[in-house]
Short mmCIF file of C-alpha atoms (C1' of nucleotides) in Angstrom, two decimals:
data_model
loop_
_atom_site.label_atom_id
_atom_site.label_comp_id
_atom_site.label_asym_id
_atom_site.label_seq_id
_atom_site.Cartn_x
_atom_site.Cartn_y
_atom_site.Cartn_z
CA MET A 1 157.45 108.99 119.39
CA LEU A 2 156.92 107.40 122.78
CA TYR A 3 157.95 109.77 125.50
CA TYR A 4 156.24 108.41 128.53
CA ASN A 5 155.76 105.13 130.25
CA THR A 6 153.31 104.34 132.99
CA HIS A 7 154.71 101.10 134.37
CA TYR A 8 156.50 102.37 137.44
CA PRO A 9 155.52 101.11 140.85
CA ALA A 10 153.21 103.38 142.78
CA ALA A 11 155.83 103.73 145.51
CA ILE A 12 158.17 105.59 143.17
CA ILE A 13 155.41 107.84 141.92
CA MET A 14 154.48 108.75 145.46
CA THR A 15 158.07 109.46 146.37
CA LEU A 16 158.46 111.72 143.40
CA ASN A 17 155.40 113.70 144.33
CA ASP A 18 156.22 114.35 147.97
CA LEU A 19 157.82 117.76 147.64
CA PRO A 20 155.25 119.68 149.65
CA ASN A 21 155.92 117.46 152.67
CA GLN A 22 157.70 118.95 155.62
CA LYS A 23 160.80 116.80 155.62
CA HIS A 24 162.08 116.48 152.13
CA ASN A 25 164.70 113.77 151.71
CA HIS A 26 166.50 115.36 148.83
CA LYS A 27 169.14 112.68 148.42
CA GLN A 28 166.39 110.15 147.96
CA CYS A 29 164.51 112.49 145.69
CA VAL A 30 167.51 112.91 143.38
CA SER A 31 168.48 109.26 143.29
CA ASN A 32 164.91 108.35 142.42
CA ALA A 33 164.88 110.82 139.57
CA LEU A 34 168.20 109.61 138.21
CA ALA A 35 167.26 105.95 138.56
CA MET A 36 164.02 106.57 136.76
CA ALA A 37 165.76 108.40 133.95
CA GLU A 38 168.17 105.49 133.51
CA GLN A 39 165.33 103.03 133.48
CA VAL A 40 163.25 105.03 131.03
CA CYS A 41 166.18 105.48 128.67
CA LEU A 42 166.80 101.74 128.69
CA GLU A 43 163.20 101.06 127.82
CA ARG A 44 163.13 103.67 125.09
CA GLY A 45 166.43 102.59 123.61
CA VAL A 46 167.96 106.03 123.99
CA GLN A 47 171.30 106.83 125.53
CA LEU A 48 171.70 108.52 128.88
CA THR A 49 175.35 109.32 128.21
CA PRO A 50 177.70 110.58 130.95
CA ILE A 51 177.24 114.20 129.88
CA ARG A 52 173.47 113.89 129.85
CA TYR A 53 173.49 112.12 133.20
CA GLN A 54 175.75 114.73 134.75
CA VAL A 55 173.62 117.59 133.48
CA LEU A 56 170.51 115.94 134.86
CA GLU A 57 172.29 115.40 138.17
CA LEU A 58 173.35 119.06 138.30
CA ILE A 59 169.81 120.21 137.58
CA TRP A 60 168.59 118.07 140.44
CA GLU A 61 171.05 119.55 142.92
CA SER A 62 168.23 121.74 144.10
CA HIS A 63 164.65 122.54 143.27
CA LYS A 64 165.64 125.98 142.10
CA ALA A 65 165.50 126.70 138.39
CA VAL A 66 169.00 126.58 136.97
CA LYS A 67 170.40 128.46 133.99
CA ALA A 68 172.25 126.88 131.10
CA TYR A 69 175.46 128.79 131.72
CA GLU A 70 175.39 127.91 135.41
CA LEU A 71 175.27 124.29 134.34
CA LEU A 72 178.13 124.92 131.97
CA ASP A 73 180.30 126.31 134.78
CA ARG A 74 179.41 123.46 137.07
CA ILE A 75 180.04 120.71 134.56
CA LYS A 76 183.47 122.01 133.51
CA PRO A 77 185.37 120.25 136.31
CA LEU A 78 183.88 116.99 135.03
CA GLN A 79 183.94 117.76 131.32
CA MET A 80 186.89 119.98 130.49
CA ALA A 81 185.77 120.35 126.88
CA ALA A 82 182.29 121.55 127.79
CA LYS A 83 181.06 124.52 125.76
CA PRO A 84 177.57 126.00 125.32
CA PRO A 85 176.47 123.39 122.77
CA THR A 86 177.45 120.65 125.21
CA ILE A 87 174.88 121.93 127.66
CA TYR A 88 172.19 122.90 125.20
CA ARG A 89 172.32 119.50 123.52
CA ALA A 90 172.00 117.73 126.83
CA LEU A 91 169.14 120.03 127.80
CA GLU A 92 167.39 119.32 124.53
CA PHE A 93 167.67 115.59 125.05
CA LEU A 94 166.52 115.71 128.67
CA SER A 95 163.65 117.93 127.74
CA GLU A 96 162.52 115.73 124.84
CA GLN A 97 162.55 112.74 127.15
CA GLY A 98 160.49 114.64 129.70
CA PHE A 99 163.15 114.55 132.45
CA ILE A 100 163.33 118.29 132.76
CA HIS A 101 161.16 121.30 132.02
CA ARG A 102 162.18 124.63 130.69
CA VAL A 103 160.90 127.55 132.76
CA GLU A 104 160.08 129.99 129.98
CA SER A 105 159.76 133.06 132.14
CA LEU A 106 163.20 132.51 133.67
CA ASN A 107 165.18 131.04 130.77
CA ALA A 108 166.02 128.24 133.14
CA PHE A 109 165.43 124.57 133.80
CA ILE A 110 164.12 122.30 136.52
CA GLY A 111 163.98 118.58 137.04
CA CYS A 112 160.63 117.03 136.27
CA ARG A 113 159.03 115.38 139.27
CA CYS A 114 156.71 113.15 137.33
CA SER A 115 158.53 112.15 134.17
CA ASN A 116 157.17 108.63 134.43
CA ALA A 117 153.74 109.58 133.18
CA PRO A 118 152.32 111.94 130.60
CA HIS A 119 151.37 115.17 132.24
CA GLU A 120 150.92 118.85 131.67
CA GLN A 121 152.59 120.88 134.26
CA LEU A 122 151.89 124.04 136.08
CA LEU A 123 154.89 125.67 137.70
CA LEU A 124 154.83 127.63 140.92
CA ILE A 125 157.86 129.86 140.98
CA CYS A 126 158.86 131.49 144.25
CA LYS A 127 160.33 134.94 143.73
CA ASN A 128 162.07 134.80 147.06
CA CYS A 129 163.77 131.41 147.23
CA GLN A 130 163.62 130.64 143.48
CA GLU A 131 162.33 127.16 144.13
CA VAL A 132 159.93 125.82 141.54
CA GLU A 133 157.17 123.45 142.42
CA GLU A 134 155.49 121.43 139.73
CA ARG A 135 151.84 120.52 139.93
CA THR A 136 149.55 118.64 137.66
CA ALA A 137 146.60 120.88 138.64
CA PRO A 138 143.86 118.72 137.10
CA LYS A 139 141.12 121.30 137.69
CA VAL A 140 143.08 123.90 135.79
CA MET A 141 143.81 121.51 132.95
CA GLN A 142 140.16 120.57 132.82
CA ALA A 143 139.16 124.21 132.61
CA LEU A 144 141.69 124.71 129.85
CA SER A 145 140.34 121.88 127.74
CA GLU A 146 136.80 123.21 128.25
CA GLU A 147 138.06 126.55 126.99
CA PHE A 148 139.01 124.88 123.71
CA ASN A 149 136.43 122.18 123.33
CA ASP A 150 134.98 123.74 120.23
CA ALA A 151 138.10 123.23 118.14
CA GLU A 152 138.90 126.91 118.00
CA PHE A 153 142.45 126.07 118.87
CA ILE A 154 144.44 122.86 118.65
CA VAL A 155 146.71 122.65 121.65
CA HIS A 156 150.23 121.30 121.22
CA SER A 157 151.88 122.40 124.42
CA LYS A 158 151.24 124.52 127.46
CA ALA A 159 153.39 126.68 129.66
CA ILE A 160 151.63 127.74 132.82
CA GLU A 161 153.93 129.64 135.09
CA ILE A 162 152.80 131.30 138.28
CA HIS A 163 155.12 133.70 140.04
CA GLY A 164 154.71 134.54 143.69
CA LEU A 165 155.72 133.42 147.16
CA CYS A 166 155.79 129.87 148.47
CA SER A 167 154.26 129.36 151.90
CA GLN A 168 157.59 129.34 153.73
CA CYS A 169 158.78 132.52 152.08
CA ALA A 170 155.42 134.21 152.58
CA ALA A 171 155.77 133.48 156.28
CA SER A 172 159.33 134.77 156.50
CA VAL A 173 158.55 137.90 154.49
CA ALA A 174 155.72 138.62 156.92
CA THR A 175 158.24 138.24 159.76
CA ASP A 176 160.69 140.61 158.06
CA LEU A 177 158.00 143.24 157.69
CA SER A 178 157.13 143.10 161.37
CA ASP A 179 160.77 143.72 162.36
CA MET B 1 149.96 151.94 141.93
CA LEU B 2 146.92 152.32 139.76
CA TYR B 3 147.39 150.56 136.49
CA TYR B 4 143.89 150.07 135.29
CA ASN B 5 140.79 152.08 134.84
CA THR B 6 137.33 150.81 134.20
CA HIS B 7 135.58 153.92 132.94
CA TYR B 8 135.65 153.25 129.24
CA PRO B 9 132.42 153.03 127.32
CA ALA B 10 131.20 149.50 126.67
CA ALA B 11 131.45 150.13 122.93
CA ILE B 12 135.23 150.41 123.09
CA ILE B 13 135.57 147.33 125.26
CA MET B 14 133.50 145.35 122.79
CA THR B 15 135.54 146.59 119.88
CA LEU B 16 138.75 145.62 121.57
CA ASN B 17 137.52 142.15 122.21
CA ASP B 18 136.30 141.32 118.75
CA LEU B 19 139.36 139.54 117.41
CA PRO B 20 137.74 136.14 116.92
CA ASN B 21 135.19 137.67 114.57
CA GLN B 22 135.38 136.87 110.91
CA LYS B 23 136.02 140.31 109.52
CA HIS B 24 138.62 142.00 111.58
CA ASN B 25 138.91 145.72 110.93
CA HIS B 26 142.52 146.06 111.87
CA LYS B 27 142.83 149.78 111.24
CA GLN B 28 140.00 150.37 113.65
CA CYS B 29 141.49 147.90 116.07
CA VAL B 30 144.83 149.72 116.13
CA SER B 31 143.40 153.21 116.36
CA ASN B 32 141.24 152.12 119.28
CA ALA B 33 144.24 150.70 121.07
CA LEU B 34 146.31 153.82 120.50
CA ALA B 35 143.49 156.15 121.49
CA MET B 36 142.92 154.20 124.64
CA ALA B 37 146.59 154.29 125.53
CA GLU B 38 146.65 158.05 125.09
CA GLN B 39 143.58 158.46 127.21
CA VAL B 40 144.85 156.17 129.95
CA CYS B 41 148.19 157.95 130.08
CA LEU B 42 146.45 161.28 130.44
CA GLU B 43 144.42 159.96 133.33
CA ARG B 44 147.40 158.40 135.02
CA GLY B 45 149.59 161.41 134.51
CA VAL B 46 152.25 159.44 132.69
CA GLN B 47 153.81 160.37 129.38
CA LEU B 48 153.10 158.57 126.14
CA THR B 49 156.12 160.11 124.44
CA PRO B 50 156.68 159.88 120.65
CA ILE B 51 159.05 156.94 121.06
CA ARG B 52 156.63 155.07 123.30
CA TYR B 53 153.75 155.80 120.97
CA GLN B 54 155.69 154.66 117.92
CA VAL B 55 156.76 151.44 119.58
CA LEU B 56 153.18 150.73 120.59
CA GLU B 57 152.06 151.48 117.05
CA LEU B 58 154.68 149.12 115.62
CA ILE B 59 153.63 146.36 117.99
CA TRP B 60 150.06 146.79 116.84
CA GLU B 61 150.96 146.48 113.16
CA SER B 62 149.83 142.90 113.40
CA HIS B 63 148.61 140.41 115.96
CA LYS B 64 151.82 138.46 115.65
CA ALA B 65 154.25 138.55 118.53
CA VAL B 66 157.08 140.90 117.68
CA LYS B 67 160.69 140.80 118.88
CA ALA B 68 162.53 143.70 120.44
CA TYR B 69 165.17 143.85 117.72
CA GLU B 70 162.54 143.75 115.00
CA LEU B 71 161.02 146.81 116.62
CA LEU B 72 164.45 148.40 116.75
CA ASP B 73 164.94 147.92 113.01
CA ARG B 74 161.49 149.23 112.26
CA ILE B 75 161.74 152.31 114.42
CA LYS B 76 165.12 153.41 113.05
CA PRO B 77 163.66 155.33 110.08
CA LEU B 78 161.66 157.35 112.59
CA GLN B 79 164.23 157.55 115.34
CA MET B 80 167.72 157.57 113.87
CA ALA B 81 169.33 157.40 117.30
CA ALA B 82 167.42 154.29 118.35
CA LYS B 83 169.50 151.65 120.10
CA PRO B 84 168.49 148.59 122.13
CA PRO B 85 167.83 150.59 125.32
CA THR B 86 165.48 152.83 123.35
CA ILE B 87 163.26 149.86 122.64
CA TYR B 88 163.62 148.08 125.94
CA ARG B 89 162.74 151.23 127.87
CA ALA B 90 159.64 151.77 125.78
CA LEU B 91 158.68 148.12 126.19
CA GLU B 92 159.11 148.38 129.93
CA PHE B 93 156.87 151.43 130.10
CA LEU B 94 154.18 149.95 127.85
CA SER B 95 154.26 146.74 129.80
CA GLU B 96 153.98 148.47 133.18
CA GLN B 97 151.00 150.40 131.90
CA GLY B 98 149.39 147.21 130.68
CA PHE B 99 149.38 148.21 127.00
CA ILE B 100 151.41 145.24 125.90
CA HIS B 101 152.23 141.77 127.15
CA ARG B 102 155.49 139.93 126.96
CA VAL B 103 155.19 136.45 125.48
CA GLU B 104 157.64 134.61 127.69
CA SER B 105 157.96 131.53 125.56
CA LEU B 106 158.86 133.58 122.47
CA ASN B 107 160.85 136.47 123.94
CA ALA B 108 158.42 138.69 122.12
CA PHE B 109 155.63 141.16 122.66
CA ILE B 110 152.02 141.70 121.68
CA GLY B 111 149.53 144.50 122.09
CA CYS B 112 147.10 144.01 124.91
CA ARG B 113 143.50 143.82 123.76
CA CYS B 114 141.96 144.71 127.09
CA SER B 115 144.26 147.19 128.77
CA ASN B 116 141.28 149.15 129.97
CA ALA B 117 140.47 146.75 132.75
CA PRO B 118 142.43 144.61 135.18
CA HIS B 119 142.78 141.14 133.79
CA GLU B 120 144.92 138.07 133.78
CA GLN B 121 145.59 136.83 130.36
CA LEU B 122 145.92 133.54 128.67
CA LEU B 123 147.74 133.57 125.36
CA LEU B 124 146.96 131.31 122.43
CA ILE B 125 150.01 131.21 120.22
CA CYS B 126 149.67 129.78 116.73
CA LYS B 127 152.82 127.94 115.64
CA ASN B 128 151.89 128.37 112.02
CA CYS B 129 150.89 132.01 111.57
CA GLN B 130 152.49 133.30 114.82
CA GLU B 131 149.39 135.23 115.70
CA VAL B 132 148.65 135.49 119.37
CA GLU B 133 145.16 135.66 120.72
CA GLU B 134 144.53 136.90 124.21
CA ARG B 135 141.73 135.55 126.33
CA THR B 136 140.60 136.24 129.82
CA ALA B 137 139.53 132.61 130.30
CA PRO B 138 137.56 133.10 133.50
CA LYS B 139 137.03 129.37 134.09
CA VAL B 140 140.75 128.76 133.98
CA MET B 141 141.45 131.66 136.30
CA GLN B 142 138.79 130.41 138.66
CA ALA B 143 140.34 126.94 138.67
CA LEU B 144 143.71 128.51 139.34
CA SER B 145 142.52 130.43 142.36
CA GLU B 146 140.85 127.29 143.69
CA GLU B 147 144.18 125.57 143.31
CA PHE B 148 145.71 128.06 145.73
CA ASN B 149 142.83 128.84 148.05
CA ASP B 150 144.62 127.38 151.05
CA ALA B 151 147.41 129.97 151.04
CA GLU B 152 150.03 127.48 149.92
CA PHE B 153 151.20 129.97 147.39
CA ILE B 154 150.72 133.71 147.09
CA VAL B 155 150.26 134.58 143.45
CA HIS B 156 151.87 137.74 142.09
CA SER B 157 151.64 137.15 138.37
CA LYS B 158 150.73 134.50 135.87
CA ALA B 159 151.97 133.55 132.44
CA ILE B 160 149.71 131.08 130.70
CA GLU B 161 150.87 130.38 127.20
CA ILE B 162 149.31 127.76 124.97
CA HIS B 163 151.06 126.77 121.77
CA GLY B 164 149.22 125.12 118.92
CA LEU B 165 147.23 125.89 115.83
CA CYS B 166 144.54 128.48 115.43
CA SER B 167 141.40 127.34 113.65
CA GLN B 168 142.34 128.88 110.28
CA CYS B 169 145.78 127.32 110.29
CA ALA B 170 144.45 123.98 111.49
CA ALA B 171 142.16 124.00 108.47
CA SER B 172 144.89 124.94 106.02
CA VAL B 173 147.35 122.42 107.45
CA ALA B 174 144.72 119.73 106.97
CA THR B 175 144.39 120.87 103.35
CA ASP B 176 148.17 120.76 102.86
CA LEU B 177 148.29 117.20 104.15
CA SER B 178 145.62 116.05 101.72
CA ASP B 179 147.57 117.43 98.73
"C1'" DA C 1 187.21 96.96 105.66
"C1'" DA C 2 183.81 100.24 104.50
"C1'" DT C 3 179.62 102.55 105.93
"C1'" DT C 4 176.51 104.64 108.82
"C1'" DG C 5 174.63 107.29 112.54
"C1'" DA C 6 174.63 109.14 117.11
"C1'" DA C 7 177.17 111.80 120.13
"C1'" DT C 8 180.49 115.02 120.98
"C1'" DG C 9 184.25 118.57 119.91
"C1'" DT C 10 185.13 123.09 118.15
"C1'" DT C 11 184.74 127.66 116.22
"C1'" DA C 12 182.11 131.26 115.33
"C1'" DT C 13 178.27 134.04 115.60
"C1'" DA C 14 173.42 135.39 116.30
"C1'" DC C 15 170.10 136.90 119.36
"C1'" DT C 16 168.32 139.00 123.77
"C1'" DA C 17 168.89 142.30 127.44
"C1'" DT C 18 170.84 145.59 130.75
"C1'" DA C 19 174.45 148.52 133.27
"C1'" DA C 20 176.31 152.84 133.59
"C1'" DC C 21 177.00 157.35 132.70
"C1'" DA C 22 175.99 161.73 129.92
"C1'" DC C 23 172.74 165.05 128.23
"C1'" DT C 24 168.40 167.68 127.68
"C1'" DC C 25 164.59 169.98 129.19
"C1'" DA C 26 160.41 171.06 131.62
"C1'" DC C 27 159.12 172.06 136.21
"C1'" DT C 28 159.54 174.19 140.75
"C1'" DA C 29 161.25 175.90 145.23
"C1'" DT C 30 163.87 179.31 146.87
"C1'" DA D 1 166.04 184.52 137.79
"C1'" DT D 2 168.16 180.55 138.98
"C1'" DA D 3 169.67 176.48 140.93
"C1'" DG D 4 167.95 172.06 141.75
"C1'" DT D 5 165.25 168.04 140.53
"C1'" DG D 6 163.53 164.27 137.95
"C1'" DA D 7 161.85 162.03 133.79
"C1'" DG D 8 163.17 160.80 129.42
"C1'" DT D 9 166.55 159.94 126.15
"C1'" DG D 10 171.42 159.42 124.08
"C1'" DT D 11 175.46 156.63 124.04
"C1'" DT D 12 178.90 153.16 124.90
"C1'" DA D 13 179.87 148.93 126.42
"C1'" DT D 14 178.99 144.50 127.89
"C1'" DA D 15 176.39 140.66 129.94
"C1'" DG D 16 173.56 136.80 129.14
"C1'" DT D 17 171.14 133.28 126.13
"C1'" DA D 18 171.22 130.20 122.18
"C1'" DT D 19 172.36 128.02 117.78
"C1'" DA D 20 174.67 127.21 113.09
"C1'" DA D 21 178.02 124.74 110.86
"C1'" DC D 22 181.52 121.73 110.28
"C1'" DA D 23 185.04 118.27 112.28
"C1'" DT D 24 185.94 114.18 114.89
"C1'" DT D 25 185.14 109.89 117.40
"C1'" DC D 26 183.46 105.49 117.92
"C1'" DA D 27 180.40 101.66 118.21
"C1'" DA D 28 177.21 99.03 115.39
"C1'" DT D 29 176.11 97.25 110.95
"C1'" DT D 30 177.03 95.41 106.19
#
DNA sequence: AATTGAATGTTATACTATAACACTCACTAT
DNA sequence: ATAGTGAGTGTTATAGTATAACATTCAATT
């Protein structure tokens, strides 16, 4: 099964990776993600149906991890018939295609910022603002493969989830404490 | 809060870390874990009550991750009144004390093999036999701290869960395929 | 026109986890 | 001694997460 494609222009890749920047143009960020998903689905011959598109759009409303039942509530105005399987099927599709990631430690989902290329993600989860930042963390991945280079364990998938405080929240928590 | 203690004899530490060895003396392995938990609770002045002890014992029955409701079923012969909160409270206690780990990606629990010292674990989860191996993976942890050495993110806790095949299962799957 | 397969609709239920309040009992401060 | 306190547990109820199973729709194929 071909899940990834590496033929996107560098400009799009850079845009998708700019989260840590000061001024985050979220509208642009979302429309890039949606456009890329459409494009990738075309190339893979899979269907980005209205429900799937809407779920992806809802997930991208913010960079916070979002729960399945939150998505269900939010999609109901658009899809009156929506029930849990509606959401879970869309999530399964989006996840298989690499457009979203499941955050295991939160039972929640986030949009993938680099779905145009194969990657193994590391998630930074802020306990304060709930935003999740995705990193490729090549050094960590390198260390991981060294850990298993003697065929003791055949890796299929990884979930690396770090909980803590993002820099903004760390700063504001410090401020709160000094009050 | 003091969760860990480093005053155990080296012999016990070595025993607790011997999982990858060929001949695994599981009885010994379990009794070490239980003895250590008792000892640690004494030192910390916390109570390893019968329920907590039994839950820990049940978790240690194997190195497979075990679900809360499985534990509930298994403890009922011993504790007729057991209900979900019975188990979840025990799990919370054991987890706070570092005697068990929650496997986020499975909603399940395993006994901690190194609860006698502070550590950050990496879990190797075999999809075939469901056994979970815990490693300290110092290189990976080192790479992780390098990843955050510029205070971009303040780490509180980590969940590193690798899914795949353990060496035994990889071998037997290969055999199955050649049939 | 019949067949197929993917997607969705629909009903029901399984699985995971916690809130809230009651009860017991050992400990201790008066 | 005794009233108060707090940790642990009992108990009821419910919240939250996820999937099984079968029905229906509809476009594409034969």
